CSV table of C-alpha atoms (C1' of nucleotides) in Angstrom, one decimal:
chain,number,residue,atom,x,y,z
A,413,UNK,CA,-3.8,25.8,-9.3
A,414,UNK,CA,-4.7,22.9,-11.4
A,415,UNK,CA,-4.3,20.0,-9.2
A,416,UNK,CA,-6.0,17.8,-11.5
A,417,UNK,CA,-3.5,17.0,-14.2
A,418,UNK,CA,-2.7,19.4,-16.8
A,419,UNK,CA,0.8,20.0,-16.0
A,420,UNK,CA,2.0,16.9,-14.5
A,421,UNK,CA,0.7,14.0,-16.4
A,422,UNK,CA,2.8,11.0,-15.7
A,423,UNK,CA,4.4,9.3,-18.6
A,424,UNK,CA,3.1,6.1,-17.4
A,425,UNK,CA,-0.3,6.9,-18.4
A,426,UNK,CA,-1.8,6.5,-21.8
A,427,UNK,CA,-2.5,9.6,-23.7
A,428,UNK,CA,-6.0,10.9,-23.9
A,429,UNK,CA,-7.2,8.7,-26.7
A,430,UNK,CA,-10.9,8.5,-26.1
A,431,UNK,CA,-12.5,5.6,-27.7
A,432,UNK,CA,-15.5,7.0,-29.2
A,433,UNK,CA,-15.5,7.0,-33.0
A,434,UNK,CA,-13.2,4.5,-34.5
A,435,UNK,CA,-13.3,2.3,-37.3
A,436,UNK,CA,-13.3,-0.7,-35.3
A,437,UNK,CA,-11.4,-3.3,-37.1
A,438,UNK,CA,-12.5,-6.7,-36.3
A,439,UNK,CA,-9.3,-8.1,-35.2
A,440,UNK,CA,-10.6,-11.3,-34.2
A,441,UNK,CA,-12.6,-14.0,-35.6
A,442,UNK,CA,-13.4,-17.1,-33.8
A,443,UNK,CA,-12.2,-19.6,-36.3
A,444,UNK,CA,-8.8,-19.1,-35.4
A,445,UNK,CA,-7.3,-18.4,-38.7
A,446,UNK,CA,-4.8,-16.9,-36.4
A,447,UNK,CA,-1.5,-18.3,-35.9
A,448,UNK,CA,-0.5,-20.4,-33.2
A,449,UNK,CA,-1.5,-18.0,-30.6
A,450,UNK,CA,-4.9,-16.7,-30.9
A,451,UNK,CA,-7.5,-19.1,-29.9
A,452,UNK,CA,-11.0,-18.0,-29.2
A,453,UNK,CA,-12.2,-18.6,-25.8
A,454,UNK,CA,-9.9,-21.0,-24.2
A,455,UNK,CA,-11.7,-24.1,-23.7
A,456,UNK,CA,-10.7,-24.7,-20.2
A,457,UNK,CA,-7.8,-27.2,-20.5
A,458,UNK,CA,-7.4,-29.2,-17.5
A,459,UNK,CA,-5.5,-27.8,-14.7
A,460,UNK,CA,-6.9,-30.9,-13.0
A,461,UNK,CA,-5.1,-33.1,-10.7
A,462,UNK,CA,-3.6,-30.7,-8.2
A,463,UNK,CA,-6.0,-30.3,-5.5
A,464,UNK,CA,-3.1,-29.6,-3.3
A,465,UNK,CA,-3.5,-26.6,-1.1
A,466,UNK,CA,-6.9,-25.4,-0.9
A,467,UNK,CA,-8.5,-28.4,-2.4
A,468,UNK,CA,-10.7,-26.1,-4.3
A,469,UNK,CA,-12.3,-28.1,-7.0
A,470,UNK,CA,-11.9,-26.0,-10.0
A,471,UNK,CA,-13.1,-28.4,-12.5
A,472,UNK,CA,-14.1,-26.3,-15.4
A,473,UNK,CA,-14.8,-22.9,-14.5
A,474,UNK,CA,-14.6,-20.8,-17.4
A,475,UNK,CA,-11.9,-19.0,-15.7
A,476,UNK,CA,-9.0,-21.2,-15.0
A,477,UNK,CA,-7.1,-20.9,-11.9
A,478,UNK,CA,-3.5,-21.9,-12.5
A,479,UNK,CA,-2.2,-24.4,-10.2
A,480,UNK,CA,0.5,-23.6,-7.7
A,481,UNK,CA,3.0,-25.6,-9.8
A,482,UNK,CA,2.2,-23.7,-12.8
A,483,UNK,CA,2.4,-20.5,-11.0
A,484,UNK,CA,5.7,-21.3,-9.5
A,485,UNK,CA,7.1,-22.2,-12.8
A,486,UNK,CA,5.7,-19.1,-14.5
A,487,UNK,CA,7.1,-16.9,-11.7
A,488,UNK,CA,10.5,-18.5,-12.0
A,489,UNK,CA,10.6,-17.8,-15.7
A,490,UNK,CA,9.4,-14.4,-15.1
A,491,UNK,CA,12.3,-13.7,-12.8
A,492,UNK,CA,14.6,-15.0,-15.4
A,493,UNK,CA,13.2,-12.8,-18.0
A,494,UNK,CA,10.1,-10.6,-18.1
A,495,UNK,CA,9.9,-10.7,-21.9
A,496,UNK,CA,8.5,-13.7,-23.5
A,497,UNK,CA,9.7,-14.7,-26.9
A,498,UNK,CA,7.7,-17.1,-28.9
A,499,UNK,CA,10.0,-20.0,-28.3
A,500,UNK,CA,9.9,-19.6,-24.6
A,501,UNK,CA,6.1,-19.2,-24.9
A,502,UNK,CA,5.7,-22.4,-26.6
A,503,UNK,CA,8.1,-24.3,-24.4
A,504,UNK,CA,6.2,-23.1,-21.4
A,505,UNK,CA,2.9,-23.9,-23.0
A,506,UNK,CA,3.9,-27.6,-23.4
A,507,UNK,CA,5.6,-27.6,-20.2
A,508,UNK,CA,2.7,-26.6,-18.2
A,509,UNK,CA,-0.1,-27.8,-20.3
A,510,UNK,CA,-1.5,-24.3,-20.9
A,511,UNK,CA,-2.5,-22.6,-24.1
A,512,UNK,CA,0.2,-20.4,-25.4
A,513,UNK,CA,-2.3,-17.6,-25.2
A,514,UNK,CA,-2.5,-18.2,-21.5
A,515,UNK,CA,1.2,-18.0,-21.1
A,516,UNK,CA,1.2,-14.7,-22.9
A,517,UNK,CA,-1.7,-13.4,-20.9
A,518,UNK,CA,-0.1,-14.4,-17.6
A,519,UNK,CA,3.1,-12.6,-18.5
A,520,UNK,CA,1.2,-9.6,-19.6
A,521,UNK,CA,-0.7,-9.4,-16.4
A,522,UNK,CA,2.4,-10.1,-14.4
A,523,UNK,CA,4.1,-7.3,-15.9
A,524,UNK,CA,1.2,-4.9,-15.2
A,525,UNK,CA,1.1,-6.1,-11.6
A,526,UNK,CA,4.7,-5.6,-11.3
A,527,UNK,CA,4.4,-2.1,-12.6
A,528,UNK,CA,1.8,-1.0,-10.1
A,529,UNK,CA,3.7,-2.6,-7.4
A,530,UNK,CA,6.6,-0.7,-8.5
A,531,UNK,CA,4.7,2.6,-8.2
A,532,UNK,CA,3.9,1.8,-4.7
A,533,UNK,CA,7.4,1.2,-3.8
A,534,UNK,CA,8.5,4.1,-5.7
A,535,UNK,CA,6.1,6.3,-3.8
A,536,UNK,CA,7.3,5.0,-0.4
A,537,UNK,CA,10.8,5.6,-1.3
A,538,UNK,CA,10.2,9.1,-2.5
A,539,UNK,CA,8.3,9.8,0.6
A,540,UNK,CA,11.1,8.7,2.8
A,541,UNK,CA,13.5,10.8,0.7
A,542,UNK,CA,11.2,13.6,1.1
A,543,UNK,CA,11.1,13.5,4.8
A,544,UNK,CA,14.8,13.3,5.0
A,545,UNK,CA,15.4,16.3,2.8
A,546,UNK,CA,12.7,18.1,4.6
A,547,UNK,CA,14.5,17.7,7.8
A,548,UNK,CA,17.7,18.8,6.2
A,549,UNK,CA,16.1,21.8,5.0
A,550,UNK,CA,14.9,22.7,8.4
A,551,UNK,CA,18.3,22.2,9.8
A,552,UNK,CA,19.8,24.4,7.0
A,553,UNK,CA,17.3,27.1,7.9
A,554,UNK,CA,18.3,27.0,11.5
A,555,UNK,CA,21.9,27.2,10.4
A,556,UNK,CA,21.2,30.2,8.2
A,557,UNK,CA,19.5,32.0,10.9
A,558,UNK,CA,22.2,31.3,13.4
A,559,UNK,CA,24.9,32.5,11.0
A,560,UNK,CA,23.0,35.6,10.4
A,561,UNK,CA,22.7,36.4,13.9
A,562,UNK,CA,26.4,35.8,14.3
A,563,UNK,CA,27.2,37.9,11.4
A,564,UNK,CA,25.0,40.7,12.7
A,565,UNK,CA,26.7,40.6,16.1
A,566,UNK,CA,30.1,40.5,14.6
A,567,UNK,CA,29.3,43.3,12.4
A,568,UNK,CA,28.1,45.2,15.3
A,569,UNK,CA,31.3,44.5,17.1
A,570,UNK,CA,33.3,45.6,14.1
A,571,UNK,CA,31.3,48.7,13.8
A,572,UNK,CA,31.6,49.6,17.3
A,573,UNK,CA,35.4,49.4,17.3
A,574,UNK,CA,36.1,50.4,13.8
A,575,UNK,CA,34.7,52.2,10.9
A,576,UNK,CA,35.5,49.9,8.0
A,577,UNK,CA,32.8,47.9,6.5
A,578,UNK,CA,33.4,45.4,3.8
A,579,UNK,CA,29.9,44.1,3.7
A,580,UNK,CA,26.8,46.0,3.7
A,581,UNK,CA,23.3,45.0,5.0
A,582,UNK,CA,22.0,45.0,1.6
A,583,UNK,CA,24.2,42.0,0.7
A,584,UNK,CA,22.8,40.1,3.6
A,585,UNK,CA,19.3,40.9,2.9
A,586,UNK,CA,19.5,40.1,-0.8
A,587,UNK,CA,21.0,36.7,-0.4
A,588,UNK,CA,18.0,35.0,0.9
A,589,UNK,CA,15.6,33.6,-1.6
A,590,UNK,CA,14.0,30.7,0.0
A,591,UNK,CA,12.3,32.0,3.0
A,592,UNK,CA,14.2,32.0,6.2
A,593,UNK,CA,12.5,35.0,7.7
A,594,UNK,CA,13.8,35.4,11.1
A,595,UNK,CA,10.8,34.5,13.1
A,596,UNK,CA,8.5,31.5,12.6
A,597,UNK,CA,11.5,29.8,11.1
A,598,UNK,CA,10.0,26.4,11.0
A,599,UNK,CA,6.8,27.4,9.3
A,600,UNK,CA,7.8,25.2,6.3
A,601,UNK,CA,8.8,22.3,8.3
A,602,UNK,CA,5.4,21.0,8.5
A,603,UNK,CA,5.6,20.2,4.8
A,604,UNK,CA,5.4,16.6,5.7
A,605,UNK,CA,3.8,14.3,3.2
A,606,UNK,CA,0.6,14.2,5.1
A,607,UNK,CA,0.0,17.8,4.4
A,608,UNK,CA,1.3,18.0,0.9
A,609,UNK,CA,-1.7,17.1,-0.9
A,610,UNK,CA,-3.8,19.3,1.2
A,611,UNK,CA,-1.6,22.1,0.2
A,612,UNK,CA,-1.2,21.6,-3.5
A,613,UNK,CA,-4.6,21.6,-4.7
A,614,UNK,CA,-7.2,18.9,-4.1
A,615,UNK,CA,-9.2,21.3,-2.0
A,616,UNK,CA,-12.3,19.9,-3.5
A,617,UNK,CA,-12.7,16.2,-3.5
A,618,UNK,CA,-16.1,15.2,-4.8
A,619,UNK,CA,-16.2,11.6,-3.8
A,620,UNK,CA,-15.3,10.9,-0.1
A,621,UNK,CA,-12.3,8.8,0.4
A,622,UNK,CA,-13.8,6.5,3.0
A,623,UNK,CA,-11.8,3.3,2.6
A,624,UNK,CA,-8.8,4.9,0.9
A,625,UNK,CA,-6.4,5.7,3.6
A,626,UNK,CA,-7.8,4.5,6.8
A,627,UNK,CA,-4.2,4.8,7.7
A,628,UNK,CA,-1.9,7.6,8.4
A,629,UNK,CA,-1.9,8.2,4.8
A,630,UNK,CA,-5.4,9.4,4.1
A,631,UNK,CA,-4.8,12.2,1.7
A,632,UNK,CA,-8.1,13.0,0.5
A,633,UNK,CA,-7.8,11.9,-3.0
A,634,UNK,CA,-10.1,13.8,-5.2
A,635,UNK,CA,-11.2,11.5,-8.0
A,636,UNK,CA,-9.4,11.1,-11.2
B,1049,UNK,CA,3.8,-19.6,0.1
B,1050,UNK,CA,2.7,-16.9,-2.1
B,1051,UNK,CA,5.4,-15.3,-4.1
B,1052,UNK,CA,3.0,-12.5,-4.6
B,1053,UNK,CA,2.2,-10.0,-2.1
B,1054,UNK,CA,4.8,-10.0,0.5
B,1055,UNK,CA,5.5,-7.2,2.8
B,1056,UNK,CA,3.9,-4.0,1.9
B,1057,UNK,CA,0.2,-4.4,1.8
B,1058,UNK,CA,-1.3,-1.1,2.3
B,1059,UNK,CA,-4.1,-2.7,4.1
B,1060,UNK,CA,-6.6,-0.2,3.4
B,1061,UNK,CA,-9.7,-1.2,5.2
B,1062,UNK,CA,-13.0,0.3,5.3
B,1063,UNK,CA,-13.4,2.7,8.1
B,1064,UNK,CA,-17.1,3.5,8.5
B,1065,UNK,CA,-20.0,1.3,8.1
B,1066,UNK,CA,-22.2,1.0,5.2
B,1067,UNK,CA,-25.8,1.9,5.2
B,1068,UNK,CA,-27.6,-0.5,3.2
B,1069,UNK,CA,-31.1,-1.3,3.9
B,1070,UNK,CA,-32.0,-4.9,3.7
B,1071,UNK,CA,-34.9,-5.3,1.4
B,1072,UNK,CA,-33.6,-7.5,-1.2
B,1073,UNK,CA,-35.5,-8.4,-4.1
B,1074,UNK,CA,-34.6,-11.5,-6.1
B,1075,UNK,CA,-33.8,-10.1,-9.4
B,1076,UNK,CA,-33.3,-12.8,-11.8
B,1077,UNK,CA,-35.4,-14.9,-13.9
B,1078,UNK,CA,-32.8,-17.4,-14.5
B,1079,UNK,CA,-32.2,-20.5,-12.8
B,1080,UNK,CA,-29.4,-20.2,-10.4
B,1081,UNK,CA,-28.5,-22.0,-7.4
B,1082,UNK,CA,-26.4,-19.0,-6.4
B,1083,UNK,CA,-27.1,-16.3,-4.1
B,1084,UNK,CA,-29.0,-13.2,-5.2
B,1085,UNK,CA,-26.1,-11.9,-6.9
B,1086,UNK,CA,-24.2,-14.7,-8.0
B,1087,UNK,CA,-24.9,-16.1,-11.3
B,1088,UNK,CA,-22.9,-18.8,-12.7
B,1089,UNK,CA,-20.7,-17.7,-15.4
B,1090,UNK,CA,-22.6,-15.4,-17.3
B,1091,UNK,CA,-22.9,-17.6,-20.4
B,1092,UNK,CA,-20.5,-15.9,-22.8
B,1093,UNK,CA,-21.7,-16.5,-26.2
B,1094,UNK,CA,-20.4,-15.6,-29.5
B,1095,UNK,CA,-19.6,-12.0,-29.7
B,1096,UNK,CA,-19.9,-12.4,-33.3
B,1097,UNK,CA,-21.4,-9.3,-34.6
B,1098,UNK,CA,-21.1,-5.9,-33.2
B,1099,UNK,CA,-19.7,-3.5,-35.7
B,1100,UNK,CA,-20.8,-0.2,-34.3
B,1101,UNK,CA,-18.8,1.1,-31.4
B,1102,UNK,CA,-21.5,3.4,-30.3
B,1103,UNK,CA,-24.0,0.7,-31.0
B,1104,UNK,CA,-25.9,0.6,-27.8
B,1105,UNK,CA,-26.6,-3.0,-27.9
B,1106,UNK,CA,-27.9,-3.2,-24.3
B,1107,UNK,CA,-29.9,-6.3,-24.1
B,1108,UNK,CA,-27.7,-8.7,-25.7
B,1109,UNK,CA,-24.4,-7.6,-24.5
B,1110,UNK,CA,-23.3,-11.0,-23.4
B,1111,UNK,CA,-19.8,-10.1,-23.9
B,1112,UNK,CA,-17.8,-7.3,-22.6
B,1113,UNK,CA,-17.6,-3.6,-23.1
B,1114,UNK,CA,-20.4,-1.5,-21.8
B,1115,UNK,CA,-21.7,1.1,-24.1
B,1116,UNK,CA,-20.6,4.7,-23.8
B,1117,UNK,CA,-24.0,5.6,-22.6
B,1118,UNK,CA,-23.9,3.1,-19.9
B,1119,UNK,CA,-20.5,4.2,-18.9
B,1120,UNK,CA,-21.4,7.8,-18.8
B,1121,UNK,CA,-24.3,7.0,-16.5
B,1122,UNK,CA,-22.3,4.8,-14.3
B,1123,UNK,CA,-19.6,7.4,-14.1
B,1124,UNK,CA,-22.1,10.0,-13.1
B,1125,UNK,CA,-23.5,7.9,-10.4
B,1126,UNK,CA,-20.1,7.1,-9.2
B,1127,UNK,CA,-19.3,10.8,-8.8
B,1128,UNK,CA,-22.5,11.2,-6.8
B,1129,UNK,CA,-21.6,8.4,-4.5
B,1130,UNK,CA,-19.0,5.7,-4.7
B,1131,UNK,CA,-20.7,3.3,-2.6
B,1132,UNK,CA,-23.6,1.4,-4.1
B,1133,UNK,CA,-26.5,0.4,-2.0
B,1134,UNK,CA,-28.8,-2.3,-3.3
B,1135,UNK,CA,-31.5,0.2,-4.3
B,1136,UNK,CA,-29.3,2.1,-6.4
B,1137,UNK,CA,-27.9,-1.0,-7.9
B,1138,UNK,CA,-31.2,-2.2,-8.9
B,1139,UNK,CA,-32.2,1.0,-10.3
B,1140,UNK,CA,-29.1,1.3,-12.3
B,1141,UNK,CA,-29.6,-2.2,-13.3
B,1142,UNK,CA,-33.0,-1.6,-14.9
B,1143,UNK,CA,-32.0,1.8,-16.1
B,1144,UNK,CA,-29.1,0.5,-18.1
B,1145,UNK,CA,-30.2,-2.9,-18.9
B,1146,UNK,CA,-27.4,-4.6,-17.1
B,1147,UNK,CA,-27.3,-7.3,-14.6
B,1148,UNK,CA,-27.1,-6.1,-11.0
B,1149,UNK,CA,-24.0,-8.1,-10.7
B,1150,UNK,CA,-22.4,-6.1,-13.5
B,1151,UNK,CA,-23.2,-2.9,-11.7
B,1152,UNK,CA,-21.7,-4.1,-8.6
B,1153,UNK,CA,-18.7,-5.3,-10.3
B,1154,UNK,CA,-18.3,-2.1,-12.2
B,1155,UNK,CA,-18.4,-0.1,-9.0
B,1156,UNK,CA,-15.9,-2.3,-7.5
B,1157,UNK,CA,-13.5,-2.0,-10.4
B,1158,UNK,CA,-14.1,1.7,-10.5
B,1159,UNK,CA,-13.2,2.1,-6.9
B,1160,UNK,CA,-10.0,0.1,-7.5
B,1161,UNK,CA,-9.1,2.1,-10.5
B,1162,UNK,CA,-9.7,5.3,-8.6
B,1163,UNK,CA,-7.4,4.1,-5.9
B,1164,UNK,CA,-4.5,3.4,-8.2
B,1165,UNK,CA,-5.0,6.6,-10.1
B,1166,UNK,CA,-4.9,8.3,-6.9
B,1167,UNK,CA,-1.6,6.8,-6.1
B,1168,UNK,CA,-0.3,8.1,-9.5
B,1169,UNK,CA,-1.5,11.5,-8.6
B,1170,UNK,CA,-0.1,11.4,-5.2
B,1171,UNK,CA,3.3,10.3,-6.5
B,1172,UNK,CA,3.4,13.2,-9.0
B,1173,UNK,CA,2.5,15.7,-6.4
B,1174,UNK,CA,5.0,14.4,-4.1
B,1175,UNK,CA,7.6,14.3,-6.8
B,1176,UNK,CA,7.0,18.0,-7.5
B,1177,UNK,CA,7.2,18.9,-3.9
B,1178,UNK,CA,10.4,17.0,-3.6
B,1179,UNK,CA,11.9,18.9,-6.6
B,1180,UNK,CA,10.9,22.1,-5.0
B,1181,UNK,CA,12.2,21.4,-1.7
B,1182,UNK,CA,15.3,20.1,-3.3
B,1183,UNK,CA,15.9,23.4,-4.9
B,1184,UNK,CA,15.3,25.3,-1.7
B,1185,UNK,CA,17.7,23.1,0.1
B,1186,UNK,CA,20.3,23.9,-2.5
B,1187,UNK,CA,19.7,27.6,-2.2
B,1188,UNK,CA,20.0,27.3,1.5
B,1189,UNK,CA,23.2,25.5,1.2
B,1190,UNK,CA,24.6,28.2,-1.0
B,1191,UNK,CA,23.3,30.7,1.5
B,1192,UNK,CA,25.1,29.0,4.3
B,1193,UNK,CA,28.3,28.9,2.5
B,1194,UNK,CA,28.0,32.5,1.7
B,1195,UNK,CA,27.3,33.5,5.2
B,1196,UNK,CA,30.1,31.4,6.5
B,1197,UNK,CA,32.5,33.1,4.1
B,1198,UNK,CA,31.2,36.4,5.2
B,1199,UNK,CA,31.5,35.6,8.8
B,1200,UNK,CA,35.0,34.4,8.3
B,1201,UNK,CA,36.1,37.5,6.6
B,1202,UNK,CA,34.4,39.6,9.2
B,1203,UNK,CA,36.1,37.7,11.8
B,1204,UNK,CA,39.3,38.1,10.1
B,1205,UNK,CA,38.7,41.8,9.9
B,1206,UNK,CA,37.8,42.0,13.6
B,1207,UNK,CA,40.8,39.9,14.5
B,1208,UNK,CA,43.2,42.0,12.5
B,1209,UNK,CA,42.2,45.2,14.2
B,1210,UNK,CA,41.3,44.0,17.5
B,1211,UNK,CA,41.8,41.2,20.0
B,1212,UNK,CA,38.3,40.5,21.2
B,1213,UNK,CA,36.7,37.4,20.0
B,1214,UNK,CA,33.2,36.6,20.9
B,1215,UNK,CA,32.7,33.6,18.7
B,1216,UNK,CA,35.2,30.9,18.1
B,1217,UNK,CA,35.8,28.8,15.1
B,1218,UNK,CA,34.5,25.7,17.0
B,1219,UNK,CA,31.1,27.3,17.1
B,1220,UNK,CA,30.9,27.7,13.4
B,1221,UNK,CA,32.2,24.3,12.6
B,1222,UNK,CA,29.8,22.5,15.0
B,1223,UNK,CA,26.8,24.2,13.8
B,1224,UNK,CA,26.6,22.3,10.6
B,1225,UNK,CA,24.8,19.0,10.6
B,1226,UNK,CA,23.5,18.5,7.2
B,1227,UNK,CA,26.4,18.5,5.0
B,1228,UNK,CA,27.4,21.8,3.6
B,1229,UNK,CA,31.1,21.0,3.3
B,1230,UNK,CA,32.8,24.0,1.8
B,1231,UNK,CA,33.8,22.5,-1.5
B,1232,UNK,CA,31.5,20.5,-3.8
B,1233,UNK,CA,28.6,22.2,-2.2
B,1234,UNK,CA,26.0,21.0,-4.7
B,1235,UNK,CA,26.9,17.3,-4.3
B,1236,UNK,CA,23.5,16.8,-3.0
B,1237,UNK,CA,21.6,18.8,-5.4
B,1238,UNK,CA,21.5,16.0,-7.8
B,1239,UNK,CA,19.0,14.3,-5.7
B,1240,UNK,CA,16.5,14.5,-8.2
B,1241,UNK,CA,13.8,12.0,-8.3
B,1242,UNK,CA,15.6,10.3,-11.2
B,1243,UNK,CA,18.3,9.2,-8.9
B,1244,UNK,CA,16.5,8.6,-5.8
B,1245,UNK,CA,15.6,5.0,-6.4
B,1246,UNK,CA,19.0,4.3,-7.3
B,1247,UNK,CA,20.3,5.6,-4.1
B,1248,UNK,CA,17.8,4.4,-1.6
B,1249,UNK,CA,17.8,0.7,-1.9
B,1250,UNK,CA,16.7,-1.3,-4.8
B,1251,UNK,CA,20.3,-1.3,-5.9
B,1252,UNK,CA,19.7,-4.6,-7.5
B,1253,UNK,CA,17.2,-4.9,-10.2
B,1254,UNK,CA,17.1,-8.4,-11.5
B,1255,UNK,CA,14.7,-8.1,-14.3
B,1256,UNK,CA,15.4,-5.5,-16.8
B,1257,UNK,CA,13.0,-2.7,-17.0
B,1258,UNK,CA,12.9,-2.2,-20.7
B,1259,UNK,CA,9.3,-1.0,-21.1
B,1260,UNK,CA,8.9,0.5,-17.7
B,1261,UNK,CA,10.0,4.0,-18.0
B,1262,UNK,CA,11.3,4.2,-21.4
B,1263,UNK,CA,11.4,7.8,-20.5
B,1264,UNK,CA,13.4,10.0,-18.3
B,1265,UNK,CA,11.8,8.3,-15.5
B,1266,UNK,CA,13.2,4.9,-15.8
B,1267,UNK,CA,14.1,4.0,-12.3
B,1268,UNK,CA,15.2,0.5,-12.5
B,1269,UNK,CA,12.4,-1.0,-10.4
B,1270,UNK,CA,13.5,-4.2,-9.1
B,1271,UNK,CA,10.6,-6.5,-9.1
B,1272,UNK,CA,8.4,-7.1,-6.2
C,449,DC,C1',-24.8,-19.9,15.8
C,450,DA,C1',-26.0,-19.6,10.7
C,451,DC,C1',-27.2,-16.9,6.6
C,452,DC,C1',-26.4,-13.7,3.1
C,453,DA,C1',-25.1,-9.8,0.7
C,454,DT,C1',-21.1,-6.9,-0.1
C,455,DA,C1',-16.5,-4.9,0.0
C,456,DG,C1',-11.8,-5.6,-1.1
C,457,DC,C1',-8.4,-8.1,-3.3
C,458,DG,C1',-5.9,-10.7,-6.8
C,459,DT,C1',-6.1,-12.2,-11.2
C,460,DA,C1',-7.6,-14.4,-15.5
C,461,DA,C1',-9.4,-12.9,-19.9
C,462,DT,C1',-11.2,-9.6,-23.5
C,463,DG,C1',-11.2,-5.6,-26.6
C,464,DA,C1',-9.0,-1.7,-28.8
C,465,DA,C1',-5.2,0.8,-30.0
C,466,DT,C1',-0.4,0.8,-30.8
C,467,DT,C1',4.0,-0.9,-32.1
C,468,DC,C1',6.9,-3.5,-35.0
C,469,DA,C1',9.0,-6.6,-38.2
D,1257,DA,C1',1.4,-1.4,-45.0
D,1258,DT,C1',-0.2,-5.8,-43.4
D,1259,DG,C1',-0.6,-8.7,-39.7
D,1260,DA,C1',1.3,-10.5,-35.3
D,1261,DA,C1',2.4,-9.4,-30.8
D,1262,DT,C1',2.2,-6.1,-27.0
D,1263,DT,C1',0.3,-2.4,-24.0
D,1264,DC,C1',-3.5,-0.3,-21.8
D,1265,DA,C1',-7.7,-0.4,-19.8
D,1266,DT,C1',-11.6,-2.9,-18.7
D,1267,DT,C1',-14.8,-6.7,-17.5
D,1268,DA,C1',-15.4,-10.5,-14.9
D,1269,DC,C1',-14.7,-14.3,-11.4
D,1270,DG,C1',-13.1,-16.6,-7.1
D,1271,DC,C1',-12.1,-16.0,-2.6
D,1272,DT,C1',-11.8,-14.3,2.1
D,1273,DA,C1',-13.4,-11.2,5.6
D,1274,DT,C1',-17.1,-8.5,7.7
D,1275,DG,C1',-21.5,-6.8,9.1
D,1276,DG,C1',-26.0,-7.1,10.0
D,1277,DT,C1',-30.6,-9.0,10.7
DNA sequence: CACCATAGCGTAATGAATTCA
DNA sequence: ATGAATTCATTACGCTATGGT
């Protein structure tokens, strides 16, 4: 039971690829011999003027906070198209008074953000689907049991009044492969998401979850 | 006003309390008006040199990338305990030659990373469970169909040779509530994770996924 | 009350590896 | 096969909220 990864590594994640010994190519130099996109450490352009909302004076922090206007604009563009071709980049750069590099970075980060959000959403969706199908399964189990009973009774009836038997008990017994054993029929129904992780591994979670969860969702993570 | 986080904030808050003894020791020799732990902007000088990857260049390290040693150490400590009390922080700080602030930041980031990783894992687990249960459901559906057929036949037989009927057709018809309609019985079996998103909402995905997925997993996200 | 450190969150920015034209 | 752009992972910063002395 390897809960860890092993079998189910998501494709989203990067391959192993440990960064230990590498040749380390100096892919930057701070003279910007680079083309129009690689500056060294941005020299804090001026977001300036736009003390609109928070009135936070962000004169020259070394980490620029984009103004609401800029953000809105970027966001709009992002909705239009998540990819950023050089033309668009330059256009936006001039338009917003930001370095091209910053535009690129923003888009990059935005994409990443989007992705993780997406995972969240995906999880929720799947969870719901799971619950649904779990219920359906339960219903089906009931159904199967009911039918079996009926069949048995009917067979009984037939046998009592007649000698012909078209279906044997073996056939009925063999047909089940999922696990509808007459009694304790809903033993599997508890397979709600809350318990799933518990079941499939993660029996040992070194670091305590503490903040993770705090909701109905606390699954006892077990560190990566 | 924020385009960003809208509806689904997990809202994971800290449950318990934290045990940190007070005893703070002012730890810097620099001149800051900031709080104990707030430096201005850590200075950022020329990264310039640095050719060796494994080069444990502690002291100077003005720019990013902690050395493998440092990382290893931090990681170990993290496994021991995800929370970081001031004592530990200081100890680590001296031990690794990093600013206390950096230690704190690292832990914070580590926690965040852990959390998202966790989501990944959770998703995979759930996905697998879903597939399993989906198969089971399918099997059950088959089973139900088979039983029905058998029942029908048996009933037929009974009816042919006798007039007594203990179970009516209504009973059989009523019993189904999930959707095992005689023909096209496996119509639901395709409910693999690949299609789920398509089905349950997110039917409209404005921005093209392109890089997201690029595998069999491409779900057509639909931006947040 | 204020003060102050810290946790969590969001996000800008950097570095390394990878992809691609 | 070289270099530009992108991805992934990481480091860092600002902010708000909270707890505790």
